Amino acid sequence: TQLLEQSPQFLSIQEGENLTVYCNSSSVFSSLQWYRQEPGEGPVLLVTVVTGGEVKKLKRLTFQFGDARKDSSLHITAAQPGDTGLYLCAGEDGGTSYGKLTFGQGTILTVHP
Amino acid sequence: DAGVTQSPTHLIKTRGQQVTLRCSPKSGHDTVSWYQQALGQGPQFIFQYYEEEERQRGNFPDRFSGHQFPNYSSELNVNALLLGDSALYLCASSQFRGAYEQYFGPGTRLTVT
């Protein structure tokens, strides 16, 4: 059974600060996705990374896939209150589990004005 | 372009009853996956449907079953409801060739009393 561990579980910061969320596994993934979820809504896809060492940027968000494709990080620069939410990483390992996403437990981010 | 839609939004059932949840995928998508998300947790994969067949299944009992229709919409059925089945049920759609990039609906909040 593949597991994804996210850290930290909770993050409470002031507007303007930087932060990093980590997603780690002992298993190799073919692809890894980051989602953001707000209360009472479904997760919204932010990015997909598929190549080891890949870095993608989405405005103030930077996503990195580890060289061995076992870990990933999400870095937010100059956080804003609108960034508040639950951040989830999800991995897919292809092969016989093609299309089956394994999610981490999530990181609850609160950005105070 | 309509995204993934789910119905109903909320549902309250009694232990032992049966429930059916419905999902319409995003336009152009042919694959539907179902997830269960308990409070404070990441989503857990239930199963995936493509070409009206169950292609992948997670660690859920046979009380959980599904169906996909020719128009790609899908149903999730849960029999003999338990208190522990209370959760947010999420539907995600994708194209089969890119099944790792899944787009989620808003979910159905099921409460079992």
Coordinates of N, CA, C and O in Angstrom, one line a residue, chain B residues 8-98:
Chain B
P8 N -27.3 14.3 -4.6 CA -27.6 15.6 -4.1 C -26.4 16.3 -3.4 O -25.4 15.7 -3.3
T9 N -26.6 17.4 -2.9 CA -25.6 18.1 -2.2 C -25.4 17.6 -0.7 O -24.3 17.4 -0.3
H10 N -26.5 17.4 -0.1 CA -26.5 16.8 1.3 C -27.5 15.7 1.3 O -28.5 15.7 0.6
L11 N -27.3 14.8 2.3 CA -28.2 13.6 2.4 C -28.1 13.1 3.8 O -27.0 13.0 4.4
I12 N -29.2 12.8 4.5 CA -29.2 12.2 5.8 C -30.0 10.9 5.7 O -31.1 10.9 5.2
K13 N -29.3 9.9 6.1 CA -29.9 8.5 6.1 C -29.7 7.9 7.5 O -28.9 8.3 8.3
T14 N -30.5 6.8 7.6 CA -30.4 6.0 8.9 C -29.6 4.7 8.7 O -29.6 4.2 7.5
R15 N -29.0 4.3 9.7 CA -28.2 3.0 9.7 C -29.1 1.9 9.0 O -30.2 1.8 9.3
G16 N -28.4 1.1 8.1 CA -29.1 0.0 7.5 C -29.8 0.4 6.2 O -30.1 -0.5 5.4
Q17 N -30.0 1.7 5.9 CA -30.6 2.1 4.7 C -29.6 2.0 3.5 O -28.4 1.8 3.7
Q18 N -30.1 2.3 2.3 CA -29.3 2.3 1.1 C -29.3 3.7 0.5 O -30.3 4.4 0.7
V19 N -28.2 4.1 -0.2 CA -28.2 5.4 -0.8 C -27.6 5.4 -2.2 O -26.7 4.5 -2.5
T20 N -28.0 6.3 -3.0 CA -27.5 6.4 -4.4 C -27.0 7.8 -4.6 O -27.8 8.7 -4.4
L21 N -25.8 8.0 -5.0 CA -25.2 9.3 -5.3 C -24.9 9.4 -6.8 O -24.6 8.4 -7.4
R22 N -25.1 10.6 -7.4 CA -25.0 10.7 -8.8 C -23.9 11.7 -9.2 O -23.7 12.7 -8.5
C23 N -23.3 11.5 -10.4 CA -22.2 12.3 -10.9 C -22.3 12.5 -12.4 O -22.5 11.5 -13.1
S24 N -22.1 13.7 -12.8 CA -22.0 14.0 -14.3 C -20.6 14.5 -14.5 O -20.2 15.5 -13.9
P25 N -19.8 13.9 -15.4 CA -18.4 14.3 -15.6 C -18.3 15.6 -16.4 O -19.3 16.0 -17.0
K26 N -17.1 16.2 -16.4 CA -16.8 17.4 -17.2 C -16.9 17.0 -18.6 O -16.6 15.8 -19.0
S27 N -17.4 17.9 -19.5 CA -17.5 17.7 -20.9 C -16.2 17.2 -21.5 O -15.1 17.8 -21.2
G28 N -16.2 16.2 -22.3 CA -15.0 15.6 -22.9 C -14.3 14.5 -22.1 O -13.4 13.9 -22.6
H29 N -14.8 14.3 -20.9 CA -14.2 13.3 -20.0 C -15.0 12.0 -20.1 O -16.2 12.0 -20.2
D30 N -14.3 10.8 -20.1 CA -14.9 9.6 -20.2 C -14.7 8.6 -19.0 O -15.2 7.5 -19.0
T31 N -14.0 9.1 -18.0 CA -13.6 8.3 -16.9 C -14.1 9.0 -15.6 O -13.9 10.2 -15.4
V32 N -14.7 8.2 -14.7 CA -15.2 8.7 -13.4 C -14.6 7.9 -12.3 O -14.7 6.7 -12.3
S33 N -14.1 8.6 -11.3 CA -13.6 8.0 -10.1 C -14.4 8.5 -8.9 O -14.8 9.7 -8.9
W34 N -14.5 7.7 -7.9 CA -15.3 8.1 -6.6 C -14.3 8.0 -5.5 O -13.5 7.1 -5.4
Y35 N -14.4 9.0 -4.6 CA -13.6 9.0 -3.4 C -14.5 9.3 -2.2 O -15.5 10.0 -2.3
Q36 N -14.0 8.8 -1.0 CA -14.6 9.1 0.3 C -13.7 10.0 1.1 O -12.5 9.6 1.2
Q37 N -14.2 11.1 1.6 CA -13.3 12.0 2.4 C -13.9 12.1 3.8 O -15.0 12.8 3.9
A38 N -13.3 11.6 4.8 CA -13.8 11.8 6.2 C -13.3 13.1 6.6 O -12.3 13.7 6.1
L39 N -13.9 13.6 7.7 CA -13.5 15.0 8.2 C -12.1 15.0 8.6 O -11.6 14.1 9.3
G40 N -11.4 16.0 8.1 CA -10.0 16.2 8.5 C -9.0 15.2 7.8 O -7.8 15.2 8.2
Q41 N -9.4 14.5 6.8 CA -8.6 13.5 6.1 C -8.5 13.8 4.6 O -9.3 14.6 4.1
G42 N -7.5 13.2 4.0 CA -7.5 13.3 2.5 C -8.5 12.3 1.9 O -8.9 11.3 2.6
P43 N -8.9 12.5 0.7 CA -9.8 11.6 0.0 C -9.2 10.2 -0.1 O -8.0 10.0 -0.3
Q44 N -10.1 9.2 0.0 CA -9.7 7.8 -0.1 C -10.4 7.2 -1.4 O -11.6 7.4 -1.5
F45 N -9.6 6.6 -2.3 CA -10.1 6.1 -3.5 C -11.1 4.9 -3.3 O -10.7 3.9 -2.6
I46 N -12.3 5.0 -3.9 CA -13.3 3.9 -3.8 C -13.2 3.0 -5.1 O -12.9 1.8 -5.0
F47 N -13.5 3.6 -6.2 CA -13.3 2.9 -7.5 C -13.4 3.8 -8.6 O -13.7 5.0 -8.5
Q48 N -13.1 3.3 -9.8 CA -13.0 4.1 -11.1 C -13.8 3.3 -12.2 O -13.7 2.1 -12.3
Y49 N -14.5 4.1 -13.0 CA -15.3 3.5 -14.1 C -14.8 4.1 -15.4 O -14.6 5.3 -15.6
Y50 N -14.7 3.2 -16.4 CA -14.4 3.6 -17.8 C -15.1 2.6 -18.7 O -15.0 1.4 -18.4
E51 N -15.7 3.1 -19.7 CA -16.4 2.2 -20.7 C -17.4 1.3 -19.9 O -17.5 0.1 -20.2
E52 N -18.0 1.9 -19.0 CA -19.1 1.3 -18.2 C -18.7 0.1 -17.4 O -19.5 -0.7 -16.9
E53 N -17.4 0.0 -17.2 CA -16.8 -1.1 -16.3 C -16.0 -0.6 -15.2 O -15.3 0.5 -15.3
E54 N -16.0 -1.3 -14.1 CA -15.1 -0.9 -13.0 C -13.7 -1.3 -13.3 O -13.4 -2.5 -13.5
R55 N -12.8 -0.4 -13.3 CA -11.4 -0.6 -13.8 C -10.4 -0.7 -12.6 O -9.5 -1.5 -12.7
Q56 N -10.7 0.0 -11.5 CA -9.8 0.0 -10.4 C -10.7 0.0 -9.2 O -11.8 0.6 -9.2
R57 N -10.3 -0.6 -8.1 CA -11.0 -0.5 -6.8 C -10.1 -0.4 -5.7 O -9.0 -1.0 -5.6
G58 N -10.5 0.5 -4.7 CA -9.7 0.7 -3.5 C -10.2 -0.3 -2.4 O -10.9 -1.3 -2.7
N59 N -9.8 -0.1 -1.2 CA -10.1 -1.0 -0.1 C -11.4 -0.7 0.5 O -11.5 -0.3 1.7
F60 N -12.5 -0.9 -0.2 CA -13.8 -0.7 0.3 C -14.6 -2.0 0.1 O -14.4 -2.7 -0.8
P61 N -15.5 -2.3 1.1 CA -16.3 -3.5 1.0 C -17.3 -3.5 -0.1 O -17.6 -2.5 -0.8
D62 N -17.8 -4.7 -0.4 CA -18.8 -4.9 -1.5 C -20.1 -4.1 -1.3 O -20.9 -4.0 -2.2
R63 N -20.3 -3.5 -0.1 CA -21.5 -2.7 0.1 C -21.4 -1.4 -0.8 O -22.4 -0.8 -1.1
F64 N -20.2 -1.1 -1.2 CA -20.0 0.0 -2.1 C -20.0 -0.5 -3.6 O -19.2 -1.4 -3.9
S65 N -20.9 -0.1 -4.4 CA -21.0 -0.5 -5.8 C -21.3 0.7 -6.6 O -21.7 1.8 -6.1
G66 N -21.0 0.6 -7.9 CA -21.2 1.7 -8.8 C -21.7 1.3 -10.2 O -21.9 0.1 -10.5
H67 N -21.9 2.3 -11.0 CA -22.4 2.1 -12.3 C -22.0 3.3 -13.2 O -21.9 4.4 -12.7
Q68 N -21.6 3.0 -14.4 CA -21.4 4.1 -15.4 C -22.4 3.9 -16.6 O -22.5 2.8 -17.1
F69 N -22.9 5.0 -17.0 CA -23.9 4.9 -18.1 C -23.3 5.3 -19.4 O -22.1 5.9 -19.4
P70 N -23.9 5.0 -20.5 CA -23.3 5.3 -21.9 C -23.0 6.8 -22.0 O -22.1 7.1 -22.8
N71 N -23.6 7.7 -21.3 CA -23.3 9.1 -21.5 C -22.2 9.5 -20.5 O -21.9 10.7 -20.3
Y72 N -21.5 8.5 -19.9 CA -20.4 8.7 -19.0 C -20.7 9.1 -17.6 O -19.9 9.1 -16.7
S73 N -22.0 9.4 -17.3 CA -22.4 9.8 -15.9 C -22.3 8.5 -15.1 O -22.2 7.4 -15.6
S74 N -22.3 8.7 -13.8 CA -22.0 7.5 -12.9 C -22.9 7.6 -11.6 O -23.3 8.7 -11.2
E75 N -23.1 6.5 -11.0 CA -23.7 6.4 -9.7 C -22.9 5.6 -8.7 O -22.2 4.7 -9.1
L76 N -22.9 6.0 -7.5 CA -22.3 5.3 -6.4 C -23.4 4.8 -5.5 O -24.3 5.6 -5.1
N77 N -23.5 3.5 -5.2 CA -24.5 3.0 -4.3 C -23.8 2.4 -3.1 O -22.8 1.8 -3.2
V78 N -24.4 2.7 -1.9 CA -23.9 2.1 -0.7 C -25.1 1.5 0.0 O -26.1 2.1 0.3
N79 N -24.9 0.2 0.3 CA -26.0 -0.6 1.0 C -25.7 -0.7 2.5 O -24.5 -0.6 2.9
A80 N -26.7 -1.1 3.2 CA -26.5 -1.4 4.7 C -25.6 -0.3 5.3 O -24.6 -0.6 5.9
L81 N -26.0 0.9 5.3 CA -25.2 2.1 5.8 C -24.8 1.9 7.2 O -25.6 1.4 8.1
L82 N -23.6 2.2 7.5 CA -23.1 2.3 8.9 C -22.8 3.7 9.3 O -22.6 4.6 8.4
L83 N -22.7 4.0 10.6 CA -22.4 5.3 11.0 C -21.1 5.8 10.4 O -20.9 7.0 10.1
G84 N -20.1 4.9 10.3 CA -18.8 5.2 9.7 C -18.8 5.6 8.3 O -17.8 6.0 7.7
D85 N -19.9 5.4 7.6 CA -20.0 5.8 6.2 C -20.3 7.3 6.0 O -20.2 7.8 4.9
S86 N -20.5 8.0 7.1 CA -20.7 9.4 7.1 C -19.4 10.1 6.6 O -18.4 9.9 7.2
A87 N -19.5 10.9 5.5 CA -18.4 11.5 4.9 C -18.8 12.3 3.8 O -20.0 12.4 3.4
L88 N -17.8 13.0 3.2 CA -18.0 13.7 1.9 C -17.6 12.8 0.8 O -16.5 12.3 0.8
Y89 N -18.6 12.5 -0.1 CA -18.3 11.6 -1.3 C -18.0 12.5 -2.5 O -18.9 13.3 -2.9
L90 N -16.8 12.3 -3.0 CA -16.4 13.1 -4.2 C -16.3 12.3 -5.4 O -15.9 11.2 -5.4
C91 N -16.8 12.9 -6.5 CA -16.7 12.3 -7.8 C -15.6 13.1 -8.6 O -15.5 14.4 -8.5
A92 N -14.8 12.4 -9.3 CA -13.7 13.1 -10.1 C -13.8 12.5 -11.5 O -14.0 11.3 -11.7
S93 N -13.6 13.4 -12.5 CA -13.7 12.9 -13.9 C -12.3 13.2 -14.6 O -11.6 14.1 -14.2
S94 N -12.0 12.5 -15.6 CA -10.8 12.6 -16.4 C -11.0 12.0 -17.7 O -12.0 11.3 -18.0
Q95 N -10.0 12.2 -18.6 CA -9.9 11.4 -19.8 C -9.1 10.2 -19.5 O -8.1 10.3 -18.7
F96 N -9.5 9.0 -20.0 CA -8.8 7.8 -19.6 C -7.3 7.9 -19.9 O -6.5 7.4 -19.1
R97 N -6.9 8.5 -21.0 CA -5.5 8.6 -21.4 C -4.7 9.5 -20.5 O -3.5 9.6 -20.5
G98 N -5.4 10.3 -19.7 CA -4.8 11.2 -18.8 C -5.4 11.1 -17.4 O -5.7 12.1 -16.7

